[in-house]
Amino acid sequence: MSDRRSGQGYSGESLLFLTDEQLRQGIEAMFFAYRGFTAVPDRILADMAYGRAHHRAIHFINRAPGTTVNNLLAILGVTKQSLNRVLRTLISDGFVESRVGTVDKRERHLFLTEEGRSLEAKLSDAQRTRMRLAYKEAGPEAVSGFKKVLEAMMDPDMRRAYGKLRDSGS
Amino acid sequence: MSDRRSGQGYSGESLLFLTDEQLRQGIEAMFFAYRGFTAVPDRILADMAYGRAHHRAIHFINRAPGTTVNNLLAILGVTKQSLNRVLRTLISDGFVESRVGTVDKRERHLFLTEEGRSLEAKLSDAQRTRMRLAYKEAGPEAVSGFKKVLEAMMDPDMRRAYGKLRDSGS
DNA sequence: AGTTTAAGTCAGCCTTGTTGACATTCCAAG
DNA sequence: CTTGGAATGTCAACAAGGCTGACTTAAACT
């Protein structure tokens, strides 16, 4: 299977000849890179009986303070029961505060406590450092391509969520 | 934020001005993209009581037929107990064959059966299709940048494993 | 002969996903 | 105003798939 071309290769005029082999390299790159990407925070969290799920919750609460549980659910893509377990431990450990909504009392609005913000900083510092080094090594052109491909790889729903978060950035 | 720099303008020297906000976008992009990336195979596997772990094992056995358990362990980065559980079900379900080594009889060499290859094809077709569309949308330049950044993001060990696999490709 | 290595197994733990059942709150139709 | 349904969040129980630790078997090395 030396020069197998990828079926629908003739992408209009943009001349993208993609062999299965090239695509597979991309798949494996995603796998290995994602592991590297989560390795440092994972290690920090493991020491406090937390996991990746806690990290994700903390990240997005920090990103959008006052967000509701339902909001968070949609972004994280898990069941509310699953998220709830994580939130419960974060709240009882004093990293997250849950305030009953004033206009709609069914809703809970989530905030990081001082302690929560400090944990968030520790985790995201580690991850940003890794990201910064990768960017530096790959160069500016590569970075823009990186983001383009990732964005194209998302599910449409998540792409919308990502866009909203991105544009709301400080 | 007023003077946020985009980075990709100054491609010449290493003038990479990266705000925390830009880095966080990269972090979130990784999160959302990885989910999109695994979504389709996950759905296929869920119907047969398999998970992502089975997919990974099948992928790398297909990639390097005759690989040993120890090899697979190193690539997947899990414990042998964890891998063994997965491998056991794959073997008893007839997707994987385990042959005692001829030169070193302690080793077991792993191969996909006909059925295993067909499942692998189904899974990787789905994933390649997604990858191909993303590549097409992002364009050829973006693809090379994408791979560069991912490679830079890997742990050194994994980077070596990735390089070996990559260079052994058809 | 004794040690190391490859592989497999059993037991038990943790995180994190799932469903199902349930309580509370809101809102709109009767 | 009441009542029924929808939305929101919580509790409980289960499964997948990570992990550690202890142990066995067989083969290879020294």
Coordinates of C-alpha atoms (C1' of nucleotides) in Angstrom, one line a residue:
Chain A
M1 CA 0.0 0.0 0.0
S2 CA 2.6 2.5 -1.1
D3 CA 0.9 5.3 -2.8
R4 CA -2.7 4.9 -1.7
R5 CA -4.5 8.2 -2.1
S6 CA -7.3 9.2 0.1
G7 CA -10.5 8.8 -1.9
Q8 CA -11.9 12.3 -2.0
G9 CA -8.5 13.8 -2.4
Y10 CA -9.0 16.4 -5.1
S11 CA -10.3 19.2 -2.8
G12 CA -11.4 21.5 -5.5
E13 CA -8.3 23.2 -6.6
S14 CA -6.5 23.3 -3.3
L15 CA -4.4 20.2 -4.1
L16 CA -4.6 18.3 -0.9
F17 CA -3.3 14.8 -1.5
L18 CA -3.7 13.0 1.7
T19 CA -2.6 9.4 2.0
D20 CA -4.0 7.2 4.7
E21 CA -0.5 7.2 6.2
Q22 CA -0.5 10.9 6.5
L23 CA -3.9 10.9 8.2
R24 CA -2.8 8.2 10.5
Q25 CA 0.2 10.3 11.5
G26 CA -2.2 13.1 12.4
I27 CA -4.3 10.7 14.5
E28 CA -1.3 9.4 16.4
A29 CA 0.0 12.9 16.9
M30 CA -3.3 13.9 18.5
F31 CA -3.1 10.9 20.8
F32 CA 0.5 11.4 22.0
A33 CA 0.2 15.2 22.2
Y34 CA -3.0 15.1 24.3
R35 CA -1.3 12.9 26.8
G36 CA 1.6 15.3 27.1
F37 CA -0.8 18.2 27.3
T38 CA -2.6 16.7 30.3
A39 CA 0.3 15.1 32.0
V40 CA 1.4 17.9 34.3
P41 CA -2.0 19.0 35.7
D42 CA -2.8 15.3 36.1
R43 CA 0.2 14.8 38.3
I44 CA -0.6 17.9 40.4
L45 CA -4.2 16.8 40.8
A46 CA -3.5 13.2 41.6
D47 CA -1.7 14.3 44.8
M48 CA -5.0 15.8 46.1
A49 CA -7.3 12.9 45.1
Y50 CA -8.6 15.0 42.2
G51 CA -8.7 14.1 38.5
R52 CA -9.1 15.7 35.1
A53 CA -12.8 16.2 35.6
H54 CA -12.1 18.6 38.5
H55 CA -9.6 20.4 36.4
R56 CA -12.1 21.0 33.7
A57 CA -14.7 22.2 36.0
I58 CA -12.3 24.6 37.7
H59 CA -11.1 25.8 34.3
F60 CA -14.5 26.7 33.0
I61 CA -15.9 28.2 36.2
N62 CA -12.8 30.5 36.3
R63 CA -13.5 31.3 32.7
A64 CA -17.1 32.2 33.2
P65 CA -17.7 33.1 36.8
G66 CA -21.3 32.8 37.9
T67 CA -22.1 30.2 35.3
T68 CA -24.9 27.8 36.1
V69 CA -24.6 24.1 36.4
N70 CA -26.6 23.6 33.2
N71 CA -24.2 25.9 31.3
L72 CA -21.2 24.0 32.5
L73 CA -22.9 20.7 31.6
A74 CA -23.3 21.8 28.0
I75 CA -19.6 22.8 27.7
L76 CA -18.2 19.8 29.4
G77 CA -20.4 17.3 27.6
V78 CA -21.1 15.1 30.6
T79 CA -24.2 14.2 32.5
K80 CA -25.3 16.4 35.3
Q81 CA -24.9 13.6 37.7
S82 CA -21.3 13.1 36.7
L83 CA -20.6 16.8 37.0
N84 CA -22.4 17.0 40.3
R85 CA -20.2 14.6 42.0
V86 CA -17.2 16.6 41.0
L87 CA -18.8 19.9 42.0
R88 CA -19.8 18.5 45.4
T89 CA -16.2 17.6 46.3
L90 CA -15.0 20.9 45.0
I91 CA -17.5 22.8 47.1
S92 CA -17.0 20.8 50.2
D93 CA -13.3 21.3 49.9
G94 CA -13.8 25.0 49.6
F95 CA -12.6 25.6 46.0
V96 CA -16.0 26.4 44.6
E97 CA -18.9 28.4 45.9
S98 CA -22.5 27.7 44.7
R99 CA -25.0 30.5 45.1
V100 CA -28.7 30.0 44.6
G101 CA -29.9 32.2 41.8
T102 CA -31.8 35.3 42.7
V103 CA -34.1 35.5 39.7
D104 CA -34.5 31.8 39.3
K105 CA -34.0 29.9 42.5
R106 CA -33.6 26.6 40.8
E107 CA -30.3 27.7 39.3
R108 CA -27.0 27.5 41.1
H109 CA -24.3 30.0 40.1
L110 CA -20.8 28.8 40.5
F111 CA -17.7 30.8 41.5
L112 CA -14.2 30.0 42.5
T113 CA -13.2 30.9 46.0
E114 CA -9.9 32.5 46.7
E115 CA -8.4 29.0 47.2
G116 CA -10.1 27.9 44.0
R117 CA -8.5 30.7 42.0
S118 CA -5.1 29.8 43.4
L119 CA -5.5 26.2 42.4
E120 CA -6.7 27.2 39.0
A121 CA -3.6 29.4 38.6
K122 CA -1.3 26.6 39.6
L123 CA -2.9 24.2 37.1
S124 CA -3.1 26.5 34.2
D125 CA 0.3 27.9 34.7
A126 CA 1.7 24.4 34.3
Q127 CA -0.3 23.9 31.1
R128 CA 0.4 27.3 29.7
T129 CA 4.1 26.7 30.2
R130 CA 3.9 23.5 28.2
M131 CA 1.9 25.3 25.5
R132 CA 4.2 28.2 25.3
L133 CA 7.2 26.0 24.8
A134 CA 5.5 24.1 22.1
Y135 CA 4.5 27.3 20.4
K136 CA 8.0 28.7 20.6
E137 CA 9.5 25.6 19.2
A138 CA 7.0 25.3 16.4
G139 CA 7.0 28.9 15.4
P140 CA 4.2 31.5 14.9
E141 CA 3.1 30.2 11.5
A142 CA 2.7 26.7 12.9
V143 CA 0.6 28.1 15.8
S144 CA -2.0 29.6 13.5
G145 CA -2.2 26.4 11.5
F146 CA -2.5 24.4 14.7
K147 CA -5.5 26.4 15.8
K148 CA -7.2 26.2 12.4
V149 CA -7.0 22.5 12.2
L150 CA -8.2 22.0 15.8
E151 CA -11.2 24.3 15.2
A152 CA -12.1 22.4 12.1
M153 CA -11.9 19.2 14.0
M154 CA -14.5 20.1 16.6
D155 CA -18.1 19.1 16.6
P156 CA -20.2 22.1 15.4
D157 CA -21.8 22.5 18.8
M158 CA -18.4 22.6 20.5
R159 CA -17.1 24.9 17.9
R160 CA -19.8 27.4 18.7
A161 CA -19.1 27.1 22.4
Y162 CA -15.4 27.5 21.7
G163 CA -16.0 30.6 19.6
K164 CA -18.2 32.2 22.3
L165 CA -15.5 31.6 24.9
R166 CA -12.8 32.8 22.6
D167 CA -14.5 36.0 21.7
S168 CA -15.4 36.7 25.3
G169 CA -11.7 36.5 26.2
S170 CA -10.3 39.4 28.3
Chain B
M1 CA -7.6 43.8 25.7
S2 CA -6.1 46.4 23.4
D3 CA -2.6 45.5 22.4
R4 CA -3.0 41.8 22.2
R5 CA -0.6 40.5 19.6
S6 CA -1.6 37.7 17.3
G7 CA 1.9 36.3 16.9
Q8 CA 1.7 35.1 13.3
G9 CA 2.8 38.4 11.9
Y10 CA 6.4 38.4 13.1
S11 CA 7.3 35.0 11.6
G12 CA 10.9 36.0 11.0
E13 CA 12.6 36.1 14.4
S14 CA 11.5 34.4 17.6
L15 CA 9.3 37.4 18.5
L16 CA 6.5 35.4 20.0
F17 CA 4.3 37.6 22.1
L18 CA 1.8 35.2 23.7
T19 CA -0.8 36.5 26.1
D20 CA -2.3 34.2 28.7
E21 CA -5.5 34.6 26.8
Q22 CA -4.0 33.2 23.6
L23 CA -2.5 30.3 25.4
R24 CA -5.8 29.6 27.1
Q25 CA -7.5 29.5 23.7
G26 CA -5.0 26.9 22.6
I27 CA -5.8 24.9 25.7
E28 CA -9.5 25.0 25.1
A29 CA -9.1 24.2 21.5
M30 CA -7.2 21.1 22.4
F31 CA -10.0 20.1 24.8
F32 CA -12.8 20.6 22.4
A33 CA -11.0 19.2 19.4
Y34 CA -9.9 16.0 21.2
R35 CA -13.6 15.4 22.0
G36 CA -14.6 15.8 18.4
F37 CA -11.7 13.6 17.4
T38 CA -12.8 10.6 19.5
A39 CA -16.5 11.1 19.2
V40 CA -17.2 8.9 16.2
P41 CA -15.2 5.8 17.2
D42 CA -16.5 6.1 20.7
R43 CA -20.0 5.8 19.5
I44 CA -19.2 2.7 17.3
L45 CA -17.4 1.1 20.2
A46 CA -20.0 1.8 22.8
D47 CA -22.5 -0.4 20.8
M48 CA -20.2 -3.4 21.3
A49 CA -19.4 -2.9 25.0
Y50 CA -15.9 -1.7 24.1
G51 CA -14.3 1.6 25.0
R52 CA -11.4 3.9 23.9
A53 CA -8.9 1.5 25.5
H54 CA -9.9 -1.2 23.1
H55 CA -9.6 1.2 20.2
R56 CA -6.1 2.2 21.2
A57 CA -4.9 -1.4 21.5
I58 CA -6.4 -2.3 18.1
H59 CA -4.9 0.7 16.5
F60 CA -1.4 0.0 17.6
I61 CA -1.5 -3.7 17.0
N62 CA -2.6 -3.0 13.5
R63 CA 0.1 -0.4 13.2
A64 CA 2.9 -2.8 14.3
P65 CA 1.7 -6.4 13.8
G66 CA 3.5 -8.9 15.9
T67 CA 4.4 -6.4 18.6
T68 CA 4.9 -7.7 22.0
V69 CA 2.8 -6.9 25.1
N70 CA 5.7 -5.0 26.6
N71 CA 6.0 -2.8 23.5
L72 CA 2.3 -2.0 23.5
L73 CA 2.5 -1.2 27.2
A74 CA 5.2 1.4 26.6
I75 CA 3.3 3.0 23.8
L76 CA 0.0 3.2 25.5
G77 CA 1.4 4.3 28.8
V78 CA -0.8 2.1 31.0
T79 CA -0.1 -0.8 33.4
K80 CA 0.0 -4.3 32.2
Q81 CA -3.0 -5.2 34.4
S82 CA -5.0 -2.5 32.7
L83 CA -3.9 -3.5 29.2
N84 CA -4.3 -7.2 30.0
R85 CA -8.0 -6.7 30.9
V86 CA -8.6 -5.1 27.5
L87 CA -6.5 -7.6 25.6
R88 CA -8.2 -10.6 27.2
T89 CA -11.6 -9.5 26.0
L90 CA -10.2 -8.7 22.5
I91 CA -8.6 -12.1 22.2
S92 CA -11.6 -14.0 23.6
D93 CA -13.9 -12.1 21.2
G94 CA -11.7 -13.1 18.3
F95 CA -10.3 -9.7 17.3
V96 CA -6.7 -10.3 18.4
E97 CA -4.5 -13.3 18.2
S98 CA -1.6 -13.9 20.6
R99 CA 1.3 -16.1 19.4
V100 CA 4.1 -17.3 21.6
G101 CA 7.4 -16.0 20.4
T102 CA 9.7 -18.3 18.5
V103 CA 13.0 -16.9 19.4
D104 CA 12.0 -15.8 22.9
K105 CA 9.2 -18.0 24.1
R106 CA 8.3 -15.7 27.0
E107 CA 7.1 -13.1 24.6
R108 CA 3.6 -13.0 23.1
H109 CA 3.3 -11.4 19.7
L110 CA 0.0 -9.8 18.9
F111 CA -1.8 -9.8 15.6
L112 CA -5.2 -8.7 14.4
T113 CA -7.5 -11.4 13.1
E114 CA -9.4 -10.9 9.9
E115 CA -12.3 -9.7 12.1
G116 CA -10.0 -7.5 14.0
R117 CA -8.7 -5.8 10.8
S118 CA -12.2 -5.2 9.7
L119 CA -13.1 -3.5 13.0
E120 CA -9.9 -1.5 12.8
A121 CA -10.8 -0.3 9.3
K122 CA -14.2 0.7 10.4
L123 CA -12.9 2.7 13.3
S124 CA -10.0 4.4 11.5
D125 CA -12.1 5.1 8.5
A126 CA -14.4 7.2 10.7
Q127 CA -11.5 9.0 12.3
R128 CA -9.6 9.6 9.0
T129 CA -12.7 11.0 7.5
R130 CA -13.0 13.5 10.3
M131 CA -9.3 14.3 10.0
R132 CA -9.5 14.7 6.3
L133 CA -12.3 17.1 6.4
A134 CA -10.5 19.2 9.1
Y135 CA -7.4 19.2 6.9
K136 CA -9.3 20.2 3.9
E137 CA -11.0 23.0 5.7
A138 CA -7.8 24.3 7.3
G139 CA -5.6 24.0 4.3
P140 CA -2.2 22.5 3.6
E141 CA -0.1 25.1 5.4
A142 CA -2.2 24.7 8.5
V143 CA -1.7 21.0 8.5
S144 CA 2.0 21.2 8.7
G145 CA 1.8 23.7 11.5
F146 CA -0.7 21.5 13.3
K147 CA 1.7 18.6 13.3
K148 CA 4.6 20.7 14.3
V149 CA 2.9 22.0 17.4
L150 CA 1.5 18.7 18.4
E151 CA 4.9 17.1 18.1
A152 CA 6.4 19.8 20.2
M153 CA 3.8 19.2 22.9
M154 CA 4.6 15.6 23.4
D155 CA 6.7 14.2 26.2
P156 CA 10.1 13.4 24.9
D157 CA 9.5 9.6 25.3
M158 CA 6.3 9.7 23.4
R159 CA 7.9 11.9 20.8
R160 CA 10.5 9.2 20.2
A161 CA 7.8 6.6 19.9
Y162 CA 5.8 8.8 17.6
G163 CA 8.9 9.4 15.4
K164 CA 9.6 5.7 15.2
L165 CA 6.1 4.9 14.1
R166 CA 6.0 7.8 11.7
D167 CA 9.2 6.7 10.0
S168 CA 8.2 3.1 9.8
G169 CA 5.0 4.1 7.9
S170 CA 4.4 2.6 4.5
Chain C
dA1 C1' 22.0 -22.5 40.4
dG2 C1' 20.3 -18.2 41.1
dT3 C1' 18.6 -13.9 39.1
dT4 C1' 16.2 -11.3 36.0
dT5 C1' 12.7 -10.6 32.6
dA6 C1' 8.0 -11.3 30.1
dA7 C1' 3.7 -12.2 30.7
dG8 C1' -0.4 -13.2 33.1
dT9 C1' -3.7 -13.3 37.3
dC10 C1' -6.2 -12.0 41.5
dA11 C1' -7.7 -8.6 44.6
dG12 C1' -8.9 -4.1 45.8
dC13 C1' -9.0 0.9 45.2
dC14 C1' -10.2 5.4 42.7
dT15 C1' -12.1 8.5 39.2
dT16 C1' -15.5 9.4 36.2
dG17 C1' -18.7 8.1 33.1
dT18 C1' -23.6 6.1 32.9
dT19 C1' -29.1 5.5 34.4
dG20 C1' -32.9 5.8 37.5
dA21 C1' -35.4 7.9 41.1
dC22 C1' -36.4 12.0 43.4
dA23 C1' -36.9 16.9 45.4
dT24 C1' -37.4 21.7 44.4
dT25 C1' -38.8 25.5 41.8
dC26 C1' -41.0 27.9 38.1
dC27 C1' -44.5 28.7 34.9
dA28 C1' -48.5 28.3 32.2
dA29 C1' -53.1 26.4 31.3
dG30 C1' -57.3 25.4 33.2
Chain D
dC1 C1' -55.6 29.7 42.4
dT2 C1' -54.5 25.4 41.7
dT3 C1' -52.4 21.9 39.3
dG4 C1' -49.5 19.6 36.1
dG5 C1' -45.5 19.7 33.5
dA6 C1' -40.8 21.3 32.5
dA7 C1' -36.4 22.7 34.2
dT8 C1' -32.8 22.3 37.6
dG9 C1' -30.2 20.1 40.7
dT10 C1' -29.2 16.0 44.1
dC11 C1' -28.7 11.2 45.7
dA12 C1' -27.7 6.2 44.8
dA13 C1' -26.0 2.5 42.4
dC14 C1' -23.4 0.4 38.7
dA15 C1' -19.6 -0.2 35.0
dA16 C1' -15.3 1.0 32.5
dG17 C1' -10.8 1.5 32.9
dG18 C1' -7.2 3.6 35.2
dC19 C1' -4.0 2.4 39.4
dT20 C1' -1.1 -0.5 43.2
dG21 C1' 0.5 -4.7 45.3
dA22 C1' 1.3 -9.5 45.6
dC23 C1' 2.1 -13.6 43.3
dT24 C1' 2.9 -17.4 39.6
dT25 C1' 4.9 -19.4 35.5
dA26 C1' 8.1 -19.9 32.1
dA27 C1' 12.1 -18.7 29.8
dA28 C1' 16.5 -16.4 29.4
dC29 C1' 20.6 -14.8 31.1
dT30 C1' 25.0 -14.9 34.1

